[in-house]
């Protein structure tokens, strides 16, 4: 139960801070996107940020990871203290996430969305992290089926 509460707190903290920006990140030049676009991911004219919008949760290397996209702003928190903020949007026909982490880590600095649907998001990070698959959190609730054993230990 403590793990679920910690993950919920992590997602809530991310939602509160996801809109902050240090003004100097490389991702500030990302094009703006409408948040009112449909979640259709089959190409077309769907806004990249609109389709990505929401709270996404994953477990990577035994740590809870929360990625929140609001408009073109993105933020990421992971148990253990990783805090990152930046942008999400379309660049050259690809959906990209660009983050700057407070600890200086480059593991999740640039991510390309490989797949996206209503409940699942796969991002491949250029840094050492590689691919991560996230599950969408709806209505402030954690998605079912998340592995919770040994999170953050």
Tab-separated table of N, CA and C in Angstrom:
chain	number	residue	atom	x	y	z
A	1	UNK	N	0.824	-1.186	0.000
A	1	UNK	CA	0.000	0.000	0.000
A	1	UNK	C	0.874	1.259	0.000
A	2	UNK	N	2.012	1.203	0.732
A	2	UNK	CA	2.904	2.351	0.756
A	2	UNK	C	3.452	2.665	-0.615
A	3	UNK	N	3.677	1.647	-1.418
A	3	UNK	CA	4.206	1.846	-2.759
A	3	UNK	C	3.187	2.572	-3.626
A	4	UNK	N	1.920	2.173	-3.522
A	4	UNK	CA	0.866	2.830	-4.294
A	4	UNK	C	0.735	4.283	-3.863
A	5	UNK	N	0.786	4.537	-2.547
A	5	UNK	CA	0.710	5.915	-2.056
A	5	UNK	C	1.903	6.732	-2.539
A	6	UNK	N	3.085	6.126	-2.555
A	6	UNK	CA	4.276	6.839	-3.030
A	6	UNK	C	4.155	7.168	-4.509
A	7	UNK	N	3.652	6.220	-5.298
A	7	UNK	CA	3.479	6.475	-6.730
A	7	UNK	C	2.434	7.557	-6.970
A	8	UNK	N	1.349	7.542	-6.195
A	8	UNK	CA	0.318	8.572	-6.340
A	8	UNK	C	0.875	9.942	-5.961
A	9	UNK	N	1.667	9.989	-4.897
A	9	UNK	CA	2.287	11.249	-4.494
A	9	UNK	C	3.245	11.734	-5.574
A	10	UNK	N	4.008	10.823	-6.149
A	10	UNK	CA	4.944	11.149	-7.223
A	10	UNK	C	4.205	11.750	-8.411
A	11	UNK	N	3.109	11.133	-8.817
A	11	UNK	CA	2.327	11.640	-9.946
A	11	UNK	C	1.719	13.000	-9.614
A	12	UNK	N	1.249	13.173	-8.381
A	12	UNK	CA	0.676	14.459	-7.974
A	12	UNK	C	1.707	15.564	-7.954
A	13	UNK	N	2.889	15.265	-7.454
A	13	UNK	CA	3.960	16.259	-7.432
A	13	UNK	C	4.348	16.659	-8.840
A	14	UNK	N	4.369	15.692	-9.733
A	14	UNK	CA	4.704	15.986	-11.122
A	14	UNK	C	3.660	16.899	-11.733
A	15	UNK	N	2.397	16.625	-11.481
A	15	UNK	CA	1.331	17.448	-12.043
A	15	UNK	C	1.447	18.889	-11.560
A	16	UNK	N	1.889	19.073	-10.328
A	16	UNK	CA	2.021	20.429	-9.786
A	16	UNK	C	3.218	21.175	-10.346
A	17	UNK	N	4.269	20.456	-10.729
A	17	UNK	CA	5.488	21.126	-11.175
A	17	UNK	C	5.763	20.993	-12.658
A	18	UNK	N	4.943	20.283	-13.383
A	18	UNK	CA	5.224	20.022	-14.799
A	18	UNK	C	5.245	21.282	-15.649
A	19	UNK	N	4.608	22.345	-15.202
A	19	UNK	CA	4.547	23.564	-16.002
A	19	UNK	C	5.705	24.501	-15.746
A	20	UNK	N	6.570	24.175	-14.783
A	20	UNK	CA	7.691	25.063	-14.519
A	20	UNK	C	8.743	24.893	-15.590
A	21	UNK	N	9.502	25.956	-15.816
A	21	UNK	CA	10.559	25.893	-16.824
A	21	UNK	C	11.712	26.757	-16.369
A	22	UNK	N	12.913	26.300	-16.649
A	22	UNK	CA	14.063	27.103	-16.273
A	22	UNK	C	14.421	28.116	-17.348
A	23	UNK	N	13.688	28.091	-18.460
A	23	UNK	CA	13.875	29.073	-19.513
A	23	UNK	C	15.112	28.863	-20.358
A	24	UNK	N	16.026	27.989	-19.948
A	24	UNK	CA	17.252	27.847	-20.703
A	24	UNK	C	17.427	26.487	-21.339
A	25	UNK	N	16.414	25.655	-21.309
A	25	UNK	CA	16.604	24.308	-21.856
A	25	UNK	C	16.580	24.326	-23.369
A	26	UNK	N	17.225	23.345	-23.942
A	26	UNK	CA	17.302	23.251	-25.387
A	26	UNK	C	15.945	23.014	-26.011
A	27	UNK	N	15.028	22.403	-25.268
A	27	UNK	CA	13.727	22.042	-25.814
A	27	UNK	C	12.766	23.199	-25.914
A	28	UNK	N	13.135	24.407	-25.503
A	28	UNK	CA	12.214	25.540	-25.526
A	28	UNK	C	11.792	25.917	-26.933
A	29	UNK	N	12.512	25.478	-27.952
A	29	UNK	CA	12.198	25.858	-29.319
A	29	UNK	C	11.193	24.917	-29.973
A	30	UNK	N	10.656	23.966	-29.212
A	30	UNK	CA	9.699	23.022	-29.791
A	30	UNK	C	8.447	23.764	-30.234
A	31	UNK	N	7.864	23.375	-31.361
A	31	UNK	CA	6.673	24.059	-31.853
A	31	UNK	C	5.497	23.857	-30.923
A	32	UNK	N	4.603	24.848	-30.892
A	32	UNK	CA	3.431	24.715	-30.036
A	32	UNK	C	2.447	23.776	-30.689
A	33	UNK	N	1.588	23.164	-29.863
A	33	UNK	CA	0.610	22.222	-30.372
A	33	UNK	C	-0.694	22.390	-29.619
A	34	UNK	N	-1.779	22.143	-30.271
A	34	UNK	CA	-3.097	22.276	-29.663
A	34	UNK	C	-3.390	21.105	-28.751
A	35	UNK	N	-3.892	21.376	-27.558
A	35	UNK	CA	-4.230	20.321	-26.617
A	35	UNK	C	-5.597	19.731	-26.909
A	36	UNK	N	-6.310	20.240	-27.909
A	36	UNK	CA	-7.655	19.759	-28.179
A	36	UNK	C	-7.708	18.701	-29.269
A	37	UNK	N	-6.575	18.216	-29.701
A	37	UNK	CA	-6.540	17.223	-30.776
A	37	UNK	C	-7.008	15.868	-30.282
A	38	UNK	N	-7.434	15.043	-31.203
A	38	UNK	CA	-7.860	13.698	-30.841
A	38	UNK	C	-6.653	12.838	-30.534
A	39	UNK	N	-6.894	11.671	-29.951
A	39	UNK	CA	-5.813	10.763	-29.608
A	39	UNK	C	-5.450	9.849	-30.769
A	40	UNK	N	-5.949	10.114	-31.960
A	40	UNK	CA	-5.611	9.306	-33.119
A	40	UNK	C	-4.118	9.390	-33.372
A	41	UNK	N	-3.483	8.239	-33.518
A	41	UNK	CA	-2.034	8.228	-33.705
A	41	UNK	C	-1.636	7.690	-35.056
A	42	UNK	N	-2.541	7.602	-35.973
A	42	UNK	CA	-2.236	7.039	-37.278
A	42	UNK	C	-1.710	8.053	-38.259
A	43	UNK	N	-0.917	9.011	-37.814
A	43	UNK	CA	-0.395	10.046	-38.705
A	43	UNK	C	-1.396	11.171	-38.774
A	44	UNK	N	-1.736	11.644	-39.955
A	44	UNK	CA	-2.748	12.677	-40.118
A	44	UNK	C	-2.385	13.960	-39.422
A	45	UNK	N	-3.401	14.691	-38.994
A	45	UNK	CA	-3.170	16.015	-38.439
A	45	UNK	C	-3.318	16.080	-36.929
A	46	UNK	N	-3.340	14.956	-36.253
A	46	UNK	CA	-3.473	14.976	-34.794
A	46	UNK	C	-2.264	15.670	-34.176
A	47	UNK	N	-2.514	16.517	-33.197
A	47	UNK	CA	-1.441	17.215	-32.506
A	47	UNK	C	-0.627	16.243	-31.680
A	48	UNK	N	0.687	16.318	-31.778
A	48	UNK	CA	1.549	15.411	-31.038
A	48	UNK	C	1.400	15.611	-29.537
A	49	UNK	N	1.400	16.847	-29.074
A	49	UNK	CA	1.275	17.095	-27.648
A	49	UNK	C	-0.114	16.729	-27.169
A	50	UNK	N	-1.147	16.995	-27.957
A	50	UNK	CA	-2.511	16.662	-27.553
A	50	UNK	C	-2.692	15.172	-27.376
A	51	UNK	N	-2.145	14.374	-28.259
A	51	UNK	CA	-2.258	12.920	-28.160
A	51	UNK	C	-1.462	12.395	-26.966
A	52	UNK	N	-0.363	13.057	-26.629
A	52	UNK	CA	0.474	12.636	-25.506
A	52	UNK	C	-0.055	13.123	-24.165
A	53	UNK	N	-0.951	14.069	-24.174
A	53	UNK	CA	-1.415	14.724	-22.957
A	53	UNK	C	-1.918	13.721	-21.926
A	54	UNK	N	-1.486	13.911	-20.687
A	54	UNK	CA	-1.947	13.073	-19.590
A	54	UNK	C	-0.806	12.644	-18.689
A	55	UNK	N	-1.153	11.782	-17.741
A	55	UNK	CA	-0.187	11.223	-16.796
A	55	UNK	C	0.101	9.786	-17.187
A	56	UNK	N	1.370	9.470	-17.315
A	56	UNK	CA	1.827	8.154	-17.764
A	56	UNK	C	2.746	7.571	-16.704
A	57	UNK	N	2.568	6.304	-16.379
A	57	UNK	CA	3.338	5.675	-15.312
A	57	UNK	C	4.047	4.421	-15.814
A	58	UNK	N	5.254	4.202	-15.296
A	58	UNK	CA	6.034	3.022	-15.660
A	58	UNK	C	6.835	2.560	-14.451
A	59	UNK	N	7.356	1.368	-14.547
A	59	UNK	CA	8.319	0.863	-13.573
A	59	UNK	C	9.557	0.458	-14.359
A	60	UNK	N	10.681	1.110	-14.058
A	60	UNK	CA	11.932	0.843	-14.765
A	60	UNK	C	13.026	0.599	-13.744
A	61	UNK	N	13.714	-0.505	-13.879
A	61	UNK	CA	14.788	-0.874	-12.949
A	61	UNK	C	14.320	-0.808	-11.498
A	62	UNK	N	13.074	-1.240	-11.243
A	62	UNK	CA	12.530	-1.277	-9.891
A	62	UNK	C	12.100	0.070	-9.337
A	63	UNK	N	12.062	1.105	-10.178
A	63	UNK	CA	11.678	2.439	-9.715
A	63	UNK	C	10.416	2.908	-10.436
A	64	UNK	N	9.526	3.573	-9.693
A	64	UNK	CA	8.332	4.158	-10.295
A	64	UNK	C	8.739	5.398	-11.078
A	65	UNK	N	8.187	5.542	-12.280
A	65	UNK	CA	8.467	6.686	-13.147
A	65	UNK	C	7.133	7.287	-13.564
A	66	UNK	N	6.970	8.588	-13.366
A	66	UNK	CA	5.759	9.297	-13.783
A	66	UNK	C	6.144	10.358	-14.812
A	67	UNK	N	5.509	10.284	-15.983
A	67	UNK	CA	5.699	11.260	-17.052
A	67	UNK	C	4.376	11.969	-17.245
A	68	UNK	N	4.365	13.299	-17.120
A	68	UNK	CA	3.138	14.074	-17.267
A	68	UNK	C	3.328	15.072	-18.397
A	69	UNK	N	2.360	15.082	-19.329
A	69	UNK	CA	2.371	16.027	-20.436
A	69	UNK	C	1.122	16.877	-20.349
A	70	UNK	N	1.311	18.194	-20.284
A	70	UNK	CA	0.214	19.156	-20.235
A	70	UNK	C	0.481	20.187	-21.322
A	71	UNK	N	-0.355	20.171	-22.369
A	71	UNK	CA	-0.087	21.045	-23.507
A	71	UNK	C	1.231	20.632	-24.124
A	72	UNK	N	2.148	21.593	-24.284
A	72	UNK	CA	3.465	21.245	-24.825
A	72	UNK	C	4.521	21.106	-23.728
A	73	UNK	N	4.101	21.196	-22.477
A	73	UNK	CA	5.015	21.048	-21.346
A	73	UNK	C	5.068	19.596	-20.902
A	74	UNK	N	6.253	19.120	-20.510
A	74	UNK	CA	6.427	17.752	-20.032
A	74	UNK	C	7.269	17.766	-18.768
A	75	UNK	N	6.977	16.829	-17.881
A	75	UNK	CA	7.761	16.661	-16.673
A	75	UNK	C	7.859	15.189	-16.340
A	76	UNK	N	8.929	14.805	-15.668
A	76	UNK	CA	9.138	13.416	-15.312
A	76	UNK	C	9.726	13.350	-13.913
A	77	UNK	N	9.198	12.414	-13.111
A	77	UNK	CA	9.725	12.140	-11.778
A	77	UNK	C	9.943	10.644	-11.668
A	78	UNK	N	10.998	10.246	-10.976
A	78	UNK	CA	11.234	8.833	-10.696
A	78	UNK	C	11.648	8.699	-9.241
A	79	UNK	N	11.227	7.585	-8.620
A	79	UNK	CA	11.661	7.362	-7.254
A	79	UNK	C	13.177	7.344	-7.239
A	80	UNK	N	13.733	7.870	-6.188
A	80	UNK	CA	15.178	8.007	-6.106
A	80	UNK	C	15.613	9.443	-6.326
A	81	UNK	N	14.671	10.319	-6.714
A	81	UNK	CA	14.979	11.733	-6.795
A	81	UNK	C	15.111	12.340	-8.174
A	82	UNK	N	14.938	11.585	-9.229
A	82	UNK	CA	15.038	12.163	-10.567
A	82	UNK	C	13.860	13.094	-10.820
A	83	UNK	N	14.160	14.341	-11.193
A	83	UNK	CA	13.149	15.343	-11.521
A	83	UNK	C	13.586	16.018	-12.813
A	84	UNK	N	12.702	15.972	-13.832
A	84	UNK	CA	13.029	16.544	-15.131
A	84	UNK	C	11.849	17.359	-15.649
A	85	UNK	N	12.126	18.402	-16.416
A	85	UNK	CA	11.057	19.167	-17.051
A	85	UNK	C	11.506	19.589	-18.439
A	86	UNK	N	10.519	19.842	-19.298
A	86	UNK	CA	10.848	20.229	-20.661
A	86	UNK	C	9.618	20.306	-21.532
A	87	UNK	N	9.728	19.808	-22.759
A	87	UNK	CA	8.656	19.958	-23.739
A	87	UNK	C	8.330	18.629	-24.414
A	88	UNK	N	7.127	18.597	-25.007
A	88	UNK	CA	6.691	17.464	-25.831
A	88	UNK	C	6.001	18.050	-27.051
A	89	UNK	N	6.299	17.532	-28.215
A	89	UNK	CA	5.658	18.033	-29.422
A	89	UNK	C	6.201	17.350	-30.661
A	90	UNK	N	5.703	17.806	-31.788
A	90	UNK	CA	6.120	17.227	-33.052
A	90	UNK	C	7.305	17.996	-33.610
A	91	UNK	N	8.298	17.250	-34.071
A	91	UNK	CA	9.486	17.819	-34.691
A	91	UNK	C	9.798	16.987	-35.928
A	92	UNK	N	9.758	17.590	-37.066
A	92	UNK	CA	10.094	16.883	-38.300
A	92	UNK	C	9.243	15.651	-38.539
A	93	UNK	N	7.979	15.708	-38.158
A	93	UNK	CA	7.075	14.588	-38.357
A	93	UNK	C	7.165	13.501	-37.298
A	94	UNK	N	7.983	13.698	-36.269
A	94	UNK	CA	8.108	12.719	-35.185
A	94	UNK	C	7.669	13.355	-33.877
A	95	UNK	N	7.087	12.561	-33.009
A	95	UNK	CA	6.725	13.025	-31.671
A	95	UNK	C	7.958	12.912	-30.787
A	96	UNK	N	8.360	14.030	-30.189
A	96	UNK	CA	9.577	14.066	-29.385
A	96	UNK	C	9.286	14.621	-27.995
A	97	UNK	N	10.057	14.150	-27.017
A	97	UNK	CA	10.023	14.664	-25.649
A	97	UNK	C	11.451	15.096	-25.337
A	98	UNK	N	11.604	16.340	-24.908
A	98	UNK	CA	12.926	16.870	-24.560
A	98	UNK	C	12.887	17.339	-23.112
A	99	UNK	N	13.769	16.775	-22.295
A	99	UNK	CA	13.775	17.059	-20.862
A	99	UNK	C	15.161	17.493	-20.386
A	100	UNK	N	15.155	18.302	-19.352
A	100	UNK	CA	16.379	18.673	-18.656
A	100	UNK	C	16.177	18.252	-17.207
A	101	UNK	N	17.070	17.407	-16.694
A	101	UNK	CA	16.931	16.862	-15.348
A	101	UNK	C	17.775	17.655	-14.355
A	102	UNK	N	17.224	17.859	-13.163
A	102	UNK	CA	17.908	18.658	-12.147
A	102	UNK	C	19.203	18.021	-11.678
A	103	UNK	N	19.324	16.694	-11.811
A	103	UNK	CA	20.550	16.029	-11.373
A	103	UNK	C	21.615	15.967	-12.475
A	104	UNK	N	21.314	16.590	-13.640
A	104	UNK	CA	22.265	16.613	-14.744
A	104	UNK	C	22.263	15.360	-15.609
A	105	UNK	N	21.432	14.386	-15.259
A	105	UNK	CA	21.367	13.134	-16.019
A	105	UNK	C	20.893	13.394	-17.445
A	106	UNK	N	21.486	12.689	-18.392
A	106	UNK	CA	21.094	12.771	-19.804
A	106	UNK	C	20.344	11.512	-20.241
A	107	UNK	N	20.064	10.590	-19.295
A	107	UNK	CA	19.401	9.326	-19.625
A	107	UNK	C	18.056	9.518	-20.313
A	108	UNK	N	17.328	10.568	-19.928
A	108	UNK	CA	16.016	10.845	-20.519
A	108	UNK	C	15.967	12.260	-21.102
A	109	UNK	N	17.050	12.731	-21.653
A	109	UNK	CA	17.094	14.091	-22.198
A	109	UNK	C	16.277	14.215	-23.481
A	110	UNK	N	16.365	13.238	-24.370
A	110	UNK	CA	15.642	13.281	-25.642
A	110	UNK	C	14.985	11.933	-25.880
A	111	UNK	N	13.663	11.965	-26.041
A	111	UNK	CA	12.924	10.733	-26.281
A	111	UNK	C	12.057	10.833	-27.522
A	112	UNK	N	11.976	9.739	-28.273
A	112	UNK	CA	11.107	9.675	-29.436
A	112	UNK	C	9.977	8.699	-29.140
A	113	UNK	N	8.736	9.141	-29.408
A	113	UNK	CA	7.584	8.286	-29.189
A	113	UNK	C	7.551	7.229	-30.289
A	114	UNK	N	7.646	5.982	-29.888
A	114	UNK	CA	7.618	4.862	-30.827
A	114	UNK	C	6.192	4.404	-31.100
A	115	UNK	N	5.369	4.385	-30.038
A	115	UNK	CA	3.970	3.994	-30.198
A	115	UNK	C	3.135	4.677	-29.120
A	116	UNK	N	1.859	4.889	-29.445
A	116	UNK	CA	0.954	5.597	-28.551
A	116	UNK	C	-0.469	5.174	-28.854
A	117	UNK	N	-1.213	4.795	-27.808
A	117	UNK	CA	-2.648	4.597	-27.945
A	117	UNK	C	-3.307	5.128	-26.677
A	118	UNK	N	-4.557	4.846	-26.463
A	118	UNK	CA	-5.290	5.418	-25.336
A	118	UNK	C	-4.743	4.991	-23.983
A	119	UNK	N	-4.083	3.849	-23.896
A	119	UNK	CA	-3.639	3.341	-22.601
A	119	UNK	C	-2.144	3.082	-22.495
A	120	UNK	N	-1.407	3.154	-23.594
A	120	UNK	CA	0.003	2.779	-23.573
A	120	UNK	C	0.851	3.753	-24.395
A	121	UNK	N	2.040	4.043	-23.894
A	121	UNK	CA	2.988	4.939	-24.550
A	121	UNK	C	4.370	4.302	-24.481
A	122	UNK	N	5.031	4.174	-25.629
A	122	UNK	CA	6.401	3.662	-25.647
A	122	UNK	C	7.317	4.769	-26.145
A	123	UNK	N	8.320	5.099	-25.320
A	123	UNK	CA	9.292	6.144	-25.641
A	123	UNK	C	10.673	5.506	-25.672
A	124	UNK	N	11.440	5.795	-26.716
A	124	UNK	CA	12.833	5.371	-26.764
A	124	UNK	C	13.693	6.597	-26.507
A	125	UNK	N	14.453	6.538	-25.414
A	125	UNK	CA	15.307	7.644	-24.994
A	125	UNK	C	16.681	7.477	-25.614
A	126	UNK	N	17.253	8.573	-26.127
A	126	UNK	CA	18.579	8.541	-26.755
A	126	UNK	C	19.697	8.276	-25.754
A	127	UNK	N	19.499	8.659	-24.494
A	127	UNK	CA	20.530	8.450	-23.473
A	127	UNK	C	20.635	6.987	-23.106
A	128	UNK	N	21.163	6.697	-21.964
A	128	UNK	CA	21.378	5.328	-21.534
A	128	UNK	C	20.127	4.568	-21.155
A	129	UNK	N	18.969	5.226	-21.070
A	129	UNK	CA	17.756	4.577	-20.599
A	129	UNK	C	17.187	3.591	-21.611
A	130	UNK	N	17.250	3.896	-22.888
A	130	UNK	CA	16.660	3.015	-23.897
A	130	UNK	C	15.147	3.167	-23.939
A	131	UNK	N	14.433	2.075	-24.182
A	131	UNK	CA	12.967	2.123	-24.337
A	131	UNK	C	12.264	1.952	-22.998
A	132	UNK	N	11.199	2.747	-22.806
A	132	UNK	CA	10.329	2.623	-21.637
A	132	UNK	C	8.890	2.572	-22.135
A	133	UNK	N	8.081	1.718	-21.520
A	133	UNK	CA	6.665	1.639	-21.852
A	133	UNK	C	5.863	2.117	-20.646
A	134	UNK	N	4.992	3.090	-20.880
A	134	UNK	CA	4.187	3.720	-19.836
A	134	UNK	C	2.724	3.304	-19.993
A	135	UNK	N	1.993	3.316	-18.878
A	135	UNK	CA	0.564	3.071	-18.863
A	135	UNK	C	-0.123	4.354	-18.422
A	136	UNK	N	-1.215	4.718	-19.088
A	136	UNK	CA	-1.900	5.972	-18.782
A	136	UNK	C	-2.688	5.862	-17.480
A	137	UNK	N	-2.562	6.879	-16.642
A	137	UNK	CA	-3.334	6.988	-15.412
A	137	UNK	C	-4.559	7.840	-15.720
A	138	UNK	N	-5.742	7.325	-15.446
A	138	UNK	CA	-6.984	8.035	-15.730
A	138	UNK	C	-7.656	8.489	-14.442
A	139	UNK	N	-8.174	9.699	-14.442
A	139	UNK	CA	-8.963	10.194	-13.315
A	139	UNK	C	-8.237	10.217	-11.994
A	140	UNK	N	-6.940	10.451	-12.006
A	140	UNK	CA	-6.179	10.524	-10.766
A	140	UNK	C	-5.927	9.177	-10.120
A	141	UNK	N	-6.256	8.084	-10.807
A	141	UNK	CA	-6.059	6.744	-10.266
A	141	UNK	C	-4.915	6.063	-10.995
A	142	UNK	N	-4.198	5.228	-10.270
A	142	UNK	CA	-3.138	4.442	-10.884
A	142	UNK	C	-3.764	3.364	-11.754
A	143	UNK	N	-3.150	3.058	-12.883
A	143	UNK	CA	-3.669	1.986	-13.726
A	143	UNK	C	-3.503	0.639	-13.041
A	144	UNK	N	-4.360	-0.301	-13.391
A	144	UNK	CA	-4.250	-1.642	-12.830
A	144	UNK	C	-3.105	-2.383	-13.500
A	145	UNK	N	-2.560	-3.370	-12.807
A	145	UNK	CA	-1.541	-4.222	-13.385
A	145	UNK	C	-0.126	-3.686	-13.299
A	146	UNK	N	0.099	-2.566	-12.614
A	146	UNK	CA	1.467	-2.068	-12.479
A	146	UNK	C	2.239	-2.942	-11.504
A	147	UNK	N	3.440	-3.348	-11.836
A	147	UNK	CA	4.249	-4.103	-10.877
A	147	UNK	C	4.659	-3.166	-9.754
A	148	UNK	N	4.517	-3.617	-8.498
A	148	UNK	CA	4.814	-2.743	-7.366
A	148	UNK	C	5.844	-3.313	-6.420
A	149	UNK	N	6.252	-4.549	-6.580
A	149	UNK	CA	7.204	-5.158	-5.674
A	149	UNK	C	8.550	-4.448	-5.733
A	150	UNK	N	9.092	-4.123	-4.576
A	150	UNK	CA	10.431	-3.553	-4.441
A	150	UNK	C	10.627	-2.212	-5.110
A	151	UNK	N	9.570	-1.421	-5.308
A	151	UNK	CA	9.737	-0.093	-5.903
A	151	UNK	C	10.575	0.786	-5.001
A	152	UNK	N	11.545	1.440	-5.571
A	152	UNK	CA	12.355	2.424	-4.863
A	152	UNK	C	13.341	1.843	-3.879
A	153	UNK	N	13.490	0.560	-3.832
A	153	UNK	CA	14.441	0.001	-2.857
A	153	UNK	C	15.805	-0.166	-3.449
